[in-house]
Every structure is written in structure tokens, then in C-alpha cells.
Amino acid sequence: MLGTAASAATISPTTAHAANTIRRAFHSNPFNSLSSFHHSILCARFRCLSLRSFTAVSTKAMSHPQTLDAPHPQSSAAGNKQALISLSDKKDLALLGSGLQELGYTIVSTGGTASALENAGVSVTKVEQLTCFPEMLDGRVKTLHPNIHGGILARRDQKHHMEALNKYGIGTFDVVVVNLYPFYDKVTSMGGIAFDDGIENIDIGGPAMIRAAAKNHKDVLVVVDSQDYAALLEFLDGSQDDQQFRRKLAWKAFEHVASYDSAVSEWLWKQTVGDKFPPSLTVPLSLKSSLRYGENPHQKAAFYVDKSLSEVNAGGIATAIQHHGKEMSYNNYLDADAAWNCVSEFRNPTCVVVKHTNPCGVASRDDILEAYRLAVKADPVSAFGGIVAFNIEVDEALAKEIREFRSPTDGETRMFYEIVVAPKYTEKGLEILRGKSKTLRILEAKKNEKGKLSLRQVGGGWLAQDSDDLTPEDIQFNVVSEKKPQDNELCDAEFAWLCVKHVKSNAIVIAKDNRMLGMGSGQPNRLESLRIALRKAGDEVKGAALASDAFFPFAWKDAVEEACESGIGVIAEPGGSIRDGDAVDCCNKYGVSLLLTNVRHFKH
């Protein structure tokens, strides 16, 4: 190989001239015009010259007359401009190659990319003509060579860099266009991929070229995205050199490689250990949209999609399809996520209405129209301007009901919503909903898979935890009171418990007959949350179920006793307080069933 200080120090001027002569000879003859014998002779002699400085060999090599006086088309020093192209995804390659050729660039390329360019009528110099080596090791080694990386990394403003290139006959590259093996697509494909196949889809030469070009972006334009081809050609055709444009491409290149490496790291960690919480974690995020503002108008905001392998095809609001309406806002995403996460918990046809990330109405019925009406009825005031979510298809009948339903408070005001979200829509259903309002956002989402990693930002860091995926089927409702719940009461307790996990703490939910009657959320103490829930439930509280997200610290003359006095029939709570005995005694006094779940559902 060339380029080491030791070898450079031992090569005489005569030897260097001979080495350059051989290199020029090789560059002037494509592989298909050289016999394998001549190829091996030239390469072998060149390596001997560069490593051992045998003048005799250079003299013998020069005895081949057909190799002496050929030009050196790869040398940018002579005024030629070079572009290096090596692509896995060859989208718009012909457009790029033709455009560069028209601008006077000599194009150097590898394997399949070179063939594709030639088929498009673009002249190509193959990489092996520069490196004097064929692709080897099943394609693992083709561009990892000083004749390539020297031409990318050399600084044009450093005299000794240019002298080194000239000494070894290395030309510079002005443009490097590279994208990588489709590792991400391969390891997330249906049916998975064998470990050895995954390893072979890890790109080595590509990231090396991208990083080299991005580092030397002052002199080398690096492109990793076909969407930038037009801007690249326009820039090269211009008269001014915009360093900001170069820096933007360099940033995009490093970001591209960083995202690629994060996918490899995530995949390899799962293949090796499988623990959900690795010692270090990189989360690749891709900008989906800039938002009008954040939580408040004075806060700027944007929305990113998590590109981690674990999120591929895993569902959720981030990948929802918007069929209609205004662009989503910061708060829209939060509320839609809360509504979708809640409604997806239920097996039976269910409607959930959310306001400010809290479910204010939930109902399950075989008749989804009835479920919708009951969900709104739970808190019509809060439901107005909220988000309504369904876990089944929205058809023509349901769409008409959503469009025309009047508020239960006055029977006249047509209900207004910011968002409707469902797993799918019929064509007619969509048509009807679009007619409700120009601004109504209509989202189609896929149910979240279980077992996701939940991330939440705090100042200076992130908190990571398992998602709260438990359902009533996953736990035990242990009866600790004298009164045993009836089957319908147990069903009501399970429904309330499933709702309360989605309500902000301190959380209380009162439910009966598979519908929410009232909820209290976000209060500094549980007693206040209880009072809010009781007020919303009204007279329907008699015989209803109450679920609490955490244990009751006090019972007598506090939340438990007030619930019992109001007519609650069954209470479900985690337990774990040192005063659990008081709660049991209180429920026994009032003839209320008390169930302990041993599962807390704090939601902050």
C-alpha cells in the first residue's frame, strides 16, 4: 500500500517516476482491455515499487511499451474535476450522472453503480483502475485505499497535502455521492434476517467515504440523499462557493451515518444480550414536521418520528395517516396519543373522549353508536373541543352520528372535535367526516404494540421505562372485605381500573356498566380527585365501581369513607398503605366490596 511515511522516505525520484508511470498505464486501460496476466504484473510491480523501492523492477515494468505514454485522466491537479459515486439505492442515478458529466466531471464508480451509469450512457472510470486492485473479499474491500481516501481527505489549501498527492499520482475528488447498504430495511423485513446476513449488510466502505468527505467538506461536496441531487447540480453550475451549503450537506452526511450506526448498534445489542436497557442508548429521530408552536404560542416546536428498530411497524400516533384537516399541533399530538393509547386497551367496541390528555369519557358497547353517545355524556362540557377515538372502523352510520350529534347539555349545540382517530375508515365514512369541518383532523392509526420502551425527557437527561401494558387479565383482584363483589360489580371494577391507568395522578375513576361516569385527575391529594369524580357521576354513583391509581393513605373521614357514604358498591385500589386495615374496616362498616390489585398506576 502507499502513503506511509516509511515507504515514502525510501522511494527515490527515479522509482517514484516509474511508479507513477505504471499507475498511469493502469489508469489508461480498463480492466476489460487488459489481460489478467498484465493486470497481475502491473499491480505486483507497483506494490513492489511502493513497498521495497526496487529500481530494477521499475525498469523491467517500463519495458512494456503499451503502458508508457498514457494520460492520467484522474488527476484533478491537471484541471479535471472528479466525482466519486457509490450507491446502494440508485434512485435518480442517471439524472445525477448525466448532470455531472455535462458539467465536465469525470465519474469514478464501483461495481453495480458503474454498470448502471454505463447503461445510462454515462462514461465511468472504475474504482479498481485507481486502486490497482480488484474488488475482493466478497466486496468487503473496494474503496478502502489511499488512492481513494487520499483524494477525498487532502486539503487543497495545504501545500504539503497536494505535494503528497502529486508524489504518488493521486487525484482529488470534488464530489462524493454515497448511500449505504440497506441494513435498516433488511433487519426489519418480514420474517427477520439471519445473524450472518445481518452482519454482511453492515456497510464499512460507505460510511468511511461519507465521513471522510464530510470532514473535508470545505473542498469536497458530500451527498447521501437523492433529494439533494438537483441542489447539488445547481450549486456546481453556479459561480459562487457557498460554505453554508457545504456545511449543511456535511451535517446531513454525519447524521445519516449516525442514524445508520445506531440501527446497527441496537440490532447487535439485541442479538447479543437482549436487555431492554443497554449501558448506552442512541435514539435516532427523523423530523416529520415543523409545528406552528409548542404547548403555548410563544414556544417553538417540531415533531420527530422515532426511527429505532423497535418502533418499526409498532404502531402509534407518530405513524398515523392524516386523511383530512389542519396540520397537527404540539398539543394535538399529545391528546391524540392519549386518546389512542386508552381506546386501544379495550377489546369490545369502545369510544374514548380525551381533553388535555385525560380521558373524560369512555364507554364500551356492542353498538358503537351507543358507546359514542355514552362517552360524550360522561362529561359533555369537557368533550366539546376534545379528541374522540374509536377502536373499530368508522363507517357511514358512525360518521353521521359524529357529524350531527348534539351536546347532551342543551340538545342543540352540534359537538365540535379537534381530532377523530380510528384504526380505519370506510370510503363513505371518510367522505361524511370531511364534510363536518374543514379543520377536523382525521387520523388513521395502528395499535401500539406491547413491550415498547417509554422515554421521557427531564432537564439534562431522559427517563426510560417499560410501557404500562398490564390489563385486568394480567393481575389478580383480591377481595379483602367481608362483602364479595357480584360478577357485574367485578366487571365494573375491571373497567374502571383499565380507565384509571390513563388518567393523570392523583386519579379516581367511577364506572358502571362498561362506561365511565366520572373522573378526577391531577389533584395534589386523592380526596379532591374523588370529590370531582363524584360530582361528575351524580346520582348514577349508586352501586358503581371506583378505581384509584394508588392506595388511599387515609380511610375514616377521608376518601374511602366519603366514597362509601356516596353509595359506591365496589372499590379497586393497589393497597400497600400502612392503613390498609382502616380501609378494610371502613368498607366492612358500609357493606362495600374492597379489592386490592397490588398494581399501582401513577401517571404524571
Coordinates of C-alpha atoms in Angstrom, one line a residue:
M1 CA 0.0 0.0 0.0
L2 CA 1.0 3.6 -0.5
G3 CA 1.1 6.5 1.8
T4 CA 3.1 5.5 4.9
A5 CA 5.9 7.7 6.0
A6 CA 8.4 4.8 6.0
S7 CA 7.7 3.9 2.4
A8 CA 7.7 7.5 1.2
A9 CA 11.1 8.1 2.7
T10 CA 12.8 5.2 0.9
I11 CA 11.5 5.8 -2.7
S12 CA 14.0 7.5 -5.0
P13 CA 12.9 10.1 -7.6
T14 CA 13.5 7.5 -10.4
T15 CA 11.5 4.9 -8.5
A16 CA 8.6 7.4 -7.9
H17 CA 8.6 8.3 -11.6
A18 CA 8.4 4.6 -12.5
A19 CA 5.6 4.0 -10.0
N20 CA 3.6 6.9 -11.5
T21 CA 4.3 5.6 -15.0
I22 CA 2.8 2.2 -14.0
R23 CA -0.1 3.8 -12.4
R24 CA -0.8 6.0 -15.4
A25 CA -0.6 2.9 -17.6
F26 CA -3.1 1.1 -15.4
H27 CA -5.5 4.1 -15.4
S28 CA -5.4 4.3 -19.2
N29 CA -6.5 0.7 -19.6
P30 CA -9.9 -0.5 -18.3
F31 CA -9.9 -4.0 -16.8
N32 CA -11.8 -5.4 -19.7
S33 CA -9.0 -4.3 -22.1
L34 CA -6.1 -5.8 -20.0
S35 CA -5.3 -9.5 -19.8
S36 CA -5.3 -10.9 -16.3
F37 CA -1.6 -11.5 -16.8
H38 CA -0.9 -7.8 -17.5
H39 CA -3.1 -6.8 -14.6
S40 CA -1.3 -9.0 -12.1
I41 CA 2.1 -8.0 -13.5
L42 CA 1.4 -4.3 -13.2
C43 CA -0.2 -4.4 -9.8
A44 CA 2.5 -6.7 -8.4
R45 CA 5.3 -4.4 -9.8
F46 CA 3.5 -1.3 -8.4
R47 CA 3.3 -2.8 -5.0
C48 CA 7.0 -3.8 -5.1
L49 CA 7.9 -0.3 -6.0
S50 CA 5.8 1.3 -3.3
L51 CA 6.9 -1.1 -0.6
R52 CA 10.5 -2.0 -1.4
S53 CA 11.7 0.6 -3.9
F54 CA 13.2 -1.9 -6.4
T55 CA 14.5 0.2 -9.3
A56 CA 15.2 -2.9 -11.3
V57 CA 11.5 -3.8 -11.2
S58 CA 10.5 -0.3 -12.4
T59 CA 12.9 -0.6 -15.3
K60 CA 11.5 -4.0 -16.2
A61 CA 8.0 -2.7 -16.0
M62 CA 8.7 0.1 -18.4
S63 CA 9.8 -2.4 -21.0
H64 CA 6.1 -2.8 -21.8
P65 CA 5.7 -0.1 -24.5
Q66 CA 1.9 -0.1 -24.4
T67 CA 1.9 1.3 -20.9
L68 CA 4.2 4.3 -21.2
D69 CA 2.7 7.5 -22.5
A70 CA -0.9 7.2 -21.5
P71 CA -2.5 10.3 -19.9
H72 CA -3.6 10.4 -16.3
P73 CA -7.3 11.4 -16.5
Q74 CA -7.9 11.0 -12.8
S75 CA -5.6 13.9 -11.8
S76 CA -7.6 16.9 -10.6
A77 CA -4.3 18.8 -10.5
A78 CA -4.4 18.9 -14.2
G79 CA -7.8 20.7 -14.1
N80 CA -10.1 17.7 -14.3
K81 CA -12.9 17.5 -11.8
Q82 CA -13.7 14.2 -10.3
A83 CA -16.9 12.8 -8.7
L84 CA -17.0 9.5 -6.8
I85 CA -20.4 7.7 -6.8
S86 CA -21.1 4.5 -4.9
L87 CA -24.8 3.8 -4.3
S88 CA -26.9 1.0 -2.9
D89 CA -30.1 2.9 -3.6
K90 CA -29.8 4.0 -7.3
K91 CA -32.8 6.3 -7.4
D92 CA -32.2 9.2 -9.9
L93 CA -28.7 7.9 -10.6
A94 CA -28.9 8.5 -14.4
L95 CA -30.0 12.1 -13.7
L96 CA -27.1 12.7 -11.4
G97 CA -24.5 11.0 -13.6
S98 CA -25.7 12.9 -16.8
G99 CA -25.7 16.2 -14.9
L100 CA -22.2 15.7 -13.6
Q101 CA -20.9 14.6 -16.9
E102 CA -22.4 17.7 -18.6
L103 CA -20.6 19.9 -16.1
G104 CA -17.3 18.3 -17.0
Y105 CA -16.8 15.9 -14.2
T106 CA -15.0 12.6 -14.6
I107 CA -17.1 10.0 -12.7
V108 CA -15.4 7.3 -10.7
S109 CA -17.7 4.5 -9.5
T110 CA -17.9 1.0 -8.1
G111 CA -19.5 -2.3 -9.2
G112 CA -23.2 -2.1 -9.7
T113 CA -23.3 1.7 -9.7
A114 CA -20.7 1.8 -12.5
S115 CA -22.7 -0.7 -14.5
A116 CA -25.9 1.3 -14.0
L117 CA -24.2 4.5 -15.1
E118 CA -22.8 2.9 -18.2
N119 CA -26.2 1.5 -19.1
A120 CA -27.5 5.1 -18.9
G121 CA -24.8 6.2 -21.3
V122 CA -22.6 7.9 -18.8
S123 CA -18.8 7.4 -19.1
V124 CA -17.3 5.8 -16.0
T125 CA -13.9 5.2 -14.6
K126 CA -14.0 2.2 -12.3
V127 CA -12.5 2.3 -8.8
E128 CA -10.2 -0.6 -9.4
Q129 CA -8.4 1.4 -12.2
L130 CA -7.4 3.9 -9.4
T131 CA -6.6 1.4 -6.7
C132 CA -4.9 -1.1 -8.9
F133 CA -6.8 -3.8 -7.0
P134 CA -10.0 -5.6 -7.9
E135 CA -12.9 -5.8 -5.5
M136 CA -12.1 -8.5 -3.0
L137 CA -13.4 -10.4 0.0
D138 CA -16.9 -10.6 -1.5
G139 CA -17.0 -6.9 -2.0
R140 CA -15.9 -6.0 1.5
V141 CA -12.8 -4.2 0.2
K142 CA -13.1 -2.0 -2.9
T143 CA -12.7 1.7 -1.8
L144 CA -10.6 1.3 1.3
H145 CA -7.4 2.5 -0.4
P146 CA -5.1 5.6 -0.2
N147 CA -5.8 6.4 -3.9
I148 CA -9.5 6.9 -2.9
H149 CA -9.2 8.3 0.6
G150 CA -6.2 10.4 -0.2
G151 CA -8.2 12.1 -2.9
I152 CA -11.1 12.8 -0.6
L153 CA -9.2 13.9 2.5
A154 CA -6.5 16.0 1.1
R155 CA -6.8 19.7 1.9
R156 CA -6.4 21.9 -1.1
D157 CA -5.0 24.8 0.9
Q158 CA -2.2 22.7 2.4
K159 CA 0.8 22.7 0.1
H160 CA 2.3 19.5 1.6
H161 CA -1.0 17.7 1.1
M162 CA -1.0 18.5 -2.6
E163 CA 2.6 17.6 -2.9
A164 CA 2.0 14.2 -1.4
L165 CA -0.8 13.6 -3.8
N166 CA 1.4 14.6 -6.7
K167 CA 4.2 12.5 -5.5
Y168 CA 2.1 9.4 -5.6
G169 CA 0.0 10.3 -8.6
I170 CA -3.3 10.6 -6.6
G171 CA -6.1 12.8 -8.0
T172 CA -8.5 14.7 -5.9
F173 CA -12.3 14.2 -5.6
D174 CA -14.5 17.2 -5.7
V175 CA -17.8 15.4 -5.2
V176 CA -18.6 12.2 -3.2
V177 CA -22.1 10.7 -3.6
V178 CA -22.7 7.7 -1.4
N179 CA -25.5 5.9 0.3
L180 CA -25.3 2.7 2.3
Y181 CA -26.3 -0.9 2.3
P182 CA -30.0 -1.2 3.3
F183 CA -29.2 -2.6 6.7
Y184 CA -32.3 -0.9 8.3
D185 CA -34.7 -2.4 5.7
K186 CA -33.1 -5.8 5.8
V187 CA -33.2 -6.3 9.6
T188 CA -36.8 -5.0 9.8
S189 CA -38.1 -7.1 6.9
M190 CA -40.9 -9.5 7.4
G191 CA -39.6 -12.8 8.7
G192 CA -36.4 -11.2 10.1
I193 CA -32.9 -11.9 8.9
A194 CA -30.2 -14.5 9.9
F195 CA -27.5 -13.1 12.1
D196 CA -24.8 -13.7 9.4
D197 CA -26.9 -12.0 6.8
G198 CA -27.3 -9.0 9.1
I199 CA -23.6 -8.8 9.6
E200 CA -22.9 -8.8 5.8
N201 CA -25.4 -5.9 5.4
I202 CA -23.3 -3.7 7.6
D203 CA -21.6 -1.1 5.4
I204 CA -17.9 -0.3 6.0
G205 CA -16.5 1.4 3.0
G206 CA -19.6 3.6 2.5
P207 CA -19.5 5.3 6.0
A208 CA -15.7 5.7 5.7
M209 CA -16.1 7.6 2.4
I210 CA -19.0 9.7 3.8
R211 CA -17.2 10.6 6.9
A212 CA -14.0 11.5 5.1
A213 CA -15.8 13.7 2.6
A214 CA -17.9 15.4 5.3
K215 CA -14.8 16.1 7.3
N216 CA -13.2 17.7 4.3
H217 CA -16.4 19.5 3.2
K218 CA -14.6 22.7 2.6
D219 CA -13.1 21.1 -0.5
V220 CA -15.4 18.1 -1.1
L221 CA -19.2 18.1 -1.6
V222 CA -20.8 15.1 0.0
V223 CA -24.3 13.9 -0.8
V224 CA -26.2 11.0 0.8
D225 CA -29.8 11.8 -0.2
S226 CA -31.1 11.6 -3.8
Q227 CA -33.4 14.5 -3.0
D228 CA -30.3 16.7 -2.9
Y229 CA -29.1 15.8 -6.4
A230 CA -30.9 18.8 -8.1
A231 CA -29.5 21.2 -5.5
L232 CA -26.0 19.8 -5.9
L233 CA -26.1 20.2 -9.7
E234 CA -27.4 23.7 -9.4
F235 CA -24.7 24.6 -6.9
L236 CA -21.9 23.1 -9.1
D237 CA -23.3 25.1 -12.1
G238 CA -23.1 28.3 -10.2
S239 CA -20.3 30.8 -9.9
Q240 CA -20.1 31.2 -6.1
D241 CA -19.0 28.7 -3.5
D242 CA -21.4 28.7 -0.6
Q243 CA -19.8 27.2 2.5
Q244 CA -23.1 27.1 4.3
F245 CA -24.4 24.8 1.6
R246 CA -21.3 22.6 2.0
R247 CA -21.8 22.5 5.8
K248 CA -25.4 21.6 5.5
L249 CA -24.5 18.6 3.3
A250 CA -21.8 17.6 5.7
W251 CA -24.2 17.8 8.7
K252 CA -26.6 15.6 6.8
A253 CA -23.9 13.1 6.0
F254 CA -22.8 12.7 9.6
E255 CA -26.4 12.5 10.7
H256 CA -27.0 9.8 8.1
V257 CA -24.1 7.7 9.3
A258 CA -25.0 8.3 13.0
S259 CA -28.6 7.0 12.4
Y260 CA -27.2 4.1 10.4
D261 CA -24.7 3.2 13.2
S262 CA -27.5 3.5 15.8
A263 CA -29.5 0.9 14.0
V264 CA -26.6 -1.5 13.8
S265 CA -25.9 -0.9 17.5
E266 CA -29.5 -1.5 18.5
W267 CA -29.7 -4.7 16.4
L268 CA -26.4 -6.1 17.6
W269 CA -27.2 -5.4 21.3
K270 CA -30.5 -7.4 20.9
Q271 CA -28.6 -10.2 19.2
T272 CA -26.0 -10.3 21.9
V273 CA -27.8 -9.6 25.2
G274 CA -31.4 -8.7 24.6
D275 CA -31.7 -6.5 27.7
K276 CA -34.0 -3.5 27.1
F277 CA -31.8 -1.1 28.9
P278 CA -28.3 -1.2 27.3
P279 CA -25.3 0.7 29.0
S280 CA -25.7 3.4 26.4
L281 CA -28.6 4.3 24.2
T282 CA -28.9 6.2 20.9
V283 CA -32.3 7.2 19.7
P284 CA -32.5 8.3 16.1
L285 CA -35.1 10.8 15.4
S286 CA -36.4 12.0 12.0
L287 CA -38.1 15.3 11.5
K288 CA -41.7 14.7 10.4
S289 CA -42.9 18.3 10.6
S290 CA -42.3 21.7 12.0
L291 CA -45.2 22.8 14.2
R292 CA -46.9 26.2 14.4
Y293 CA -45.9 26.4 18.0
G294 CA -45.5 24.3 21.1
E295 CA -47.6 23.9 24.2
N296 CA -48.1 27.7 24.1
P297 CA -47.8 30.2 21.2
H298 CA -44.5 31.6 22.4
Q299 CA -42.8 28.2 22.3
K300 CA -41.4 26.9 19.0
A301 CA -41.8 23.2 18.3
A302 CA -41.3 20.3 15.9
F303 CA -42.4 16.7 15.7
Y304 CA -40.0 13.9 15.2
V305 CA -40.6 10.2 14.4
D306 CA -38.6 7.6 16.4
K307 CA -36.6 5.6 13.9
S308 CA -35.4 3.0 16.3
L309 CA -35.7 -0.6 15.0
S310 CA -38.0 -1.4 17.9
E311 CA -40.5 1.2 16.6
V312 CA -40.7 -0.2 13.1
N313 CA -44.4 -1.3 12.4
A314 CA -45.1 -1.0 16.1
G315 CA -48.0 1.4 15.7
G316 CA -48.8 4.6 17.5
I317 CA -49.9 8.2 16.7
A318 CA -46.4 9.1 15.3
T319 CA -47.0 6.9 12.2
A320 CA -50.8 7.7 11.9
I321 CA -52.1 8.7 8.4
Q322 CA -53.9 12.1 8.4
H323 CA -56.8 12.0 5.9
H324 CA -58.2 15.4 6.5
G325 CA -58.0 18.7 8.4
K326 CA -55.5 21.3 9.6
E327 CA -51.9 20.4 10.4
M328 CA -51.4 18.8 13.7
S329 CA -50.2 20.9 16.6
Y330 CA -48.0 20.0 19.6
N331 CA -51.0 19.6 21.9
N332 CA -52.9 17.7 19.2
Y333 CA -50.2 15.1 19.2
L334 CA -50.2 14.7 22.9
D335 CA -54.0 14.5 23.1
A336 CA -54.3 12.2 20.2
D337 CA -51.7 9.9 21.7
A338 CA -53.5 9.8 25.0
A339 CA -56.8 9.0 23.3
W340 CA -55.4 6.3 21.1
N341 CA -53.4 4.6 23.9
C342 CA -56.5 4.5 26.0
V343 CA -59.0 3.2 23.4
S344 CA -56.6 0.6 22.2
E345 CA -56.7 -1.1 25.6
F346 CA -60.3 -2.3 25.1
R347 CA -61.3 -5.4 23.3
N348 CA -65.0 -4.6 22.8
P349 CA -66.2 -1.8 20.6
T350 CA -65.2 1.3 22.5
C351 CA -65.2 5.1 22.3
V352 CA -62.8 7.3 24.3
V353 CA -63.1 11.1 24.5
V354 CA -60.0 13.0 25.7
K355 CA -59.4 16.5 26.8
H356 CA -55.9 17.8 27.7
T357 CA -54.5 14.2 27.7
N358 CA -57.1 12.9 30.2
P359 CA -60.0 10.6 29.2
C360 CA -63.1 12.4 30.2
G361 CA -65.5 9.9 28.7
V362 CA -65.1 6.1 28.0
A363 CA -67.8 3.6 27.0
S364 CA -67.9 0.1 25.6
R365 CA -70.9 -1.3 23.8
D366 CA -71.7 -3.8 21.0
D367 CA -73.4 -0.9 19.3
I368 CA -70.6 1.6 18.7
L369 CA -73.1 4.5 18.2
E370 CA -74.4 4.0 21.7
A371 CA -70.8 3.8 23.0
Y372 CA -70.1 7.1 21.4
R373 CA -73.1 8.8 22.9
L374 CA -72.4 7.5 26.4
A375 CA -68.7 8.5 26.2
V376 CA -69.7 12.1 25.4
K377 CA -72.5 12.1 28.0
A378 CA -69.9 11.4 30.8
D379 CA -68.6 15.0 30.5
P380 CA -70.2 16.9 27.6
V381 CA -68.6 20.2 28.6
S382 CA -65.0 18.7 28.5
A383 CA -65.8 16.7 25.4
F384 CA -66.5 19.8 23.4
G385 CA -63.3 20.6 21.5
G386 CA -61.7 17.4 22.5
I387 CA -60.4 14.3 20.8
V388 CA -62.7 11.3 20.0
A389 CA -61.1 7.9 19.4
F390 CA -62.6 4.5 18.4
N391 CA -61.0 1.0 18.4
I392 CA -63.1 -0.1 15.4
E393 CA -63.8 1.1 11.8
V394 CA -65.7 4.3 11.4
D395 CA -68.4 3.5 8.8
E396 CA -71.1 5.7 7.3
A397 CA -73.5 5.4 10.2
L398 CA -70.9 6.3 12.9
A399 CA -69.6 9.2 10.8
K400 CA -73.1 10.6 10.5
E401 CA -73.5 10.3 14.3
I402 CA -70.2 12.1 14.9
R403 CA -71.1 14.8 12.4
E404 CA -74.6 15.5 13.7
F405 CA -74.7 14.6 17.4
R406 CA -75.9 17.4 19.7
S407 CA -74.5 18.2 23.1
P408 CA -76.4 16.4 25.9
T409 CA -76.2 19.7 27.9
D410 CA -78.7 21.6 25.7
G411 CA -79.7 19.2 22.9
E412 CA -78.9 21.8 20.3
T413 CA -75.2 22.5 20.0
R414 CA -73.5 20.3 17.5
M415 CA -70.5 18.7 19.1
F416 CA -67.1 20.0 17.9
Y417 CA -63.9 18.0 18.0
E418 CA -60.3 18.7 17.1
I419 CA -59.5 15.1 16.1
V420 CA -61.1 11.8 15.2
V421 CA -58.8 8.8 15.4
A422 CA -59.6 5.2 14.5
P423 CA -57.9 2.1 13.1
K424 CA -59.6 2.5 9.7
Y425 CA -62.5 4.2 7.9
T426 CA -64.9 3.3 5.1
E427 CA -64.8 5.4 2.0
K428 CA -68.2 6.8 2.7
G429 CA -67.4 7.3 6.4
L430 CA -64.4 9.5 5.4
E431 CA -66.5 11.5 3.0
I432 CA -69.1 12.3 5.6
L433 CA -66.5 13.2 8.3
R434 CA -64.7 15.5 5.8
G435 CA -67.9 17.4 5.5
K436 CA -68.2 18.1 9.2
S437 CA -65.4 20.7 9.3
K438 CA -62.5 21.9 7.1
T439 CA -60.3 21.9 10.2
L440 CA -61.3 18.4 11.7
R441 CA -58.2 16.3 11.7
I442 CA -59.0 12.7 10.8
L443 CA -56.3 10.2 11.7
E444 CA -55.9 6.5 10.9
A445 CA -53.6 4.8 13.4
K446 CA -52.2 1.3 14.1
K447 CA -52.5 -0.1 17.6
N448 CA -49.4 0.2 19.7
E449 CA -47.5 -3.0 20.2
K450 CA -46.8 -4.1 23.8
G451 CA -43.3 -4.0 25.3
K452 CA -42.2 -0.7 24.0
L453 CA -39.6 1.4 25.7
S454 CA -41.0 4.6 27.1
L455 CA -38.8 7.6 27.1
R456 CA -39.4 11.0 28.8
Q457 CA -37.2 14.0 28.9
V458 CA -36.1 15.8 32.0
G459 CA -33.6 18.6 32.3
G460 CA -30.3 17.2 31.2
G461 CA -31.4 13.6 30.6
W462 CA -34.0 11.1 29.8
L463 CA -36.0 8.6 31.9
A464 CA -36.5 5.2 30.4
Q465 CA -39.1 2.6 31.5
D466 CA -41.3 -0.2 30.2
S467 CA -44.6 0.9 28.9
D468 CA -47.5 0.2 31.3
D469 CA -49.1 -2.7 29.3
L470 CA -50.9 -4.6 32.1
T471 CA -54.6 -5.4 31.6
P472 CA -57.1 -6.8 34.1
E473 CA -56.4 -10.3 32.7
D474 CA -52.7 -9.9 33.9
I475 CA -53.5 -9.2 37.5
Q476 CA -55.5 -10.5 40.5
F477 CA -58.3 -8.6 42.1
N478 CA -58.0 -9.8 45.6
V479 CA -61.2 -9.5 47.8
V480 CA -60.2 -8.3 51.3
S481 CA -63.6 -7.1 52.5
E482 CA -66.4 -9.2 54.0
K483 CA -68.7 -8.4 51.1
K484 CA -67.8 -10.2 47.9
P485 CA -68.5 -8.4 44.6
Q486 CA -71.1 -9.7 42.2
D487 CA -69.9 -10.6 38.7
N488 CA -71.2 -7.4 37.3
E489 CA -69.5 -5.4 40.0
L490 CA -66.2 -7.2 39.3
C491 CA -66.6 -6.3 35.6
D492 CA -67.3 -2.7 36.5
A493 CA -64.2 -2.6 38.8
E494 CA -62.0 -4.0 36.0
F495 CA -63.4 -1.4 33.5
A496 CA -62.7 1.4 36.0
W497 CA -59.2 0.1 36.7
L498 CA -58.4 0.0 32.9
C499 CA -59.6 3.6 32.6
V500 CA -57.8 4.9 35.6
K501 CA -54.3 3.9 34.3
H502 CA -54.8 6.6 31.6
V503 CA -55.8 9.4 34.0
K504 CA -53.3 11.8 35.4
S505 CA -52.5 11.2 39.1
N506 CA -53.9 11.5 41.6
A507 CA -56.6 9.6 39.7
I508 CA -60.0 8.4 40.5
V509 CA -62.5 6.8 38.0
I510 CA -66.1 5.9 38.8
A511 CA -67.7 3.5 36.3
K512 CA -70.7 1.3 35.8
D513 CA -72.0 -1.0 33.1
N514 CA -68.8 -0.6 31.0
R515 CA -68.9 3.2 30.9
M516 CA -67.2 6.0 32.8
L517 CA -69.5 8.1 35.0
G518 CA -66.9 10.5 36.3
M519 CA -63.2 11.0 36.9
G520 CA -61.0 13.2 38.9
S521 CA -57.4 13.8 37.9
G522 CA -54.2 15.7 38.6
Q523 CA -55.1 16.9 42.1
P524 CA -52.4 17.3 44.8
N525 CA -54.5 15.0 47.0
R526 CA -56.7 12.0 46.3
L527 CA -59.7 13.3 48.3
E528 CA -60.1 16.3 45.9
S529 CA -59.9 13.9 42.9
L530 CA -62.6 11.8 44.5
R531 CA -64.9 14.7 45.0
I532 CA -64.5 15.8 41.4
A533 CA -65.4 12.3 40.2
L534 CA -68.4 12.0 42.5
R535 CA -69.7 15.4 41.3
K536 CA -69.5 14.3 37.7
A537 CA -71.1 10.9 38.3
G538 CA -74.0 12.5 40.1
D539 CA -76.9 10.2 41.1
E540 CA -75.6 7.3 38.9
V541 CA -72.9 6.7 41.5
K542 CA -75.2 4.3 43.5
G543 CA -73.7 0.8 43.2
A544 CA -70.9 1.9 40.8
A545 CA -67.3 0.8 40.9
L546 CA -64.5 3.1 41.9
A547 CA -60.8 2.7 40.9
S548 CA -57.9 4.5 42.3
D549 CA -54.4 4.6 40.7
A550 CA -52.7 4.4 44.1
F551 CA -53.5 3.4 47.6
F552 CA -55.6 5.5 50.0
P553 CA -53.4 6.9 52.8
F554 CA -56.5 7.5 54.9
A555 CA -59.9 6.0 55.2
W556 CA -62.0 7.3 58.1
K557 CA -63.4 10.8 57.4
D558 CA -61.4 10.8 54.2
A559 CA -61.6 9.4 50.6
V560 CA -62.7 5.8 51.4
E561 CA -65.4 6.8 53.8
E562 CA -66.7 9.6 51.5
A563 CA -66.9 7.0 48.7
C564 CA -68.8 4.5 50.8
E565 CA -71.2 7.2 52.0
S566 CA -71.9 8.3 48.4
G567 CA -73.2 4.8 47.6
I568 CA -70.2 3.3 45.8
G569 CA -70.6 -0.5 45.6
V570 CA -67.0 -1.7 45.0
I571 CA -63.6 -0.1 45.3
A572 CA -60.4 -1.3 43.5
E573 CA -57.1 0.0 44.6
P574 CA -53.5 -1.2 44.8
G575 CA -53.2 -1.4 48.6
G576 CA -49.8 -1.1 50.3
S577 CA -50.6 1.6 52.8
I578 CA -49.8 1.1 56.5
R579 CA -53.5 2.0 57.0
D580 CA -55.0 -0.6 54.6
G581 CA -56.7 -2.2 57.7
D582 CA -58.7 1.1 58.1
A583 CA -59.8 0.9 54.5
V584 CA -61.0 -2.7 55.1
D585 CA -62.8 -1.8 58.3
C586 CA -64.5 1.2 56.7
C587 CA -65.7 -0.9 53.7
N588 CA -67.0 -3.6 56.0
K589 CA -68.9 -0.9 58.0
Y590 CA -70.7 0.3 54.9
G591 CA -71.1 -3.0 53.2
V592 CA -68.8 -2.1 50.3
S593 CA -66.5 -4.6 48.4
L594 CA -62.8 -3.8 48.6
L595 CA -60.4 -5.3 46.0
L596 CA -56.6 -4.9 46.2
T597 CA -54.7 -5.3 43.0
N598 CA -51.1 -4.8 44.2
V599 CA -50.5 -2.8 41.0
R600 CA -50.1 1.0 41.0
H601 CA -50.9 3.2 38.0
F602 CA -49.2 6.5 38.6
K603 CA -49.3 8.7 35.5
H604 CA -47.6 12.1 35.7

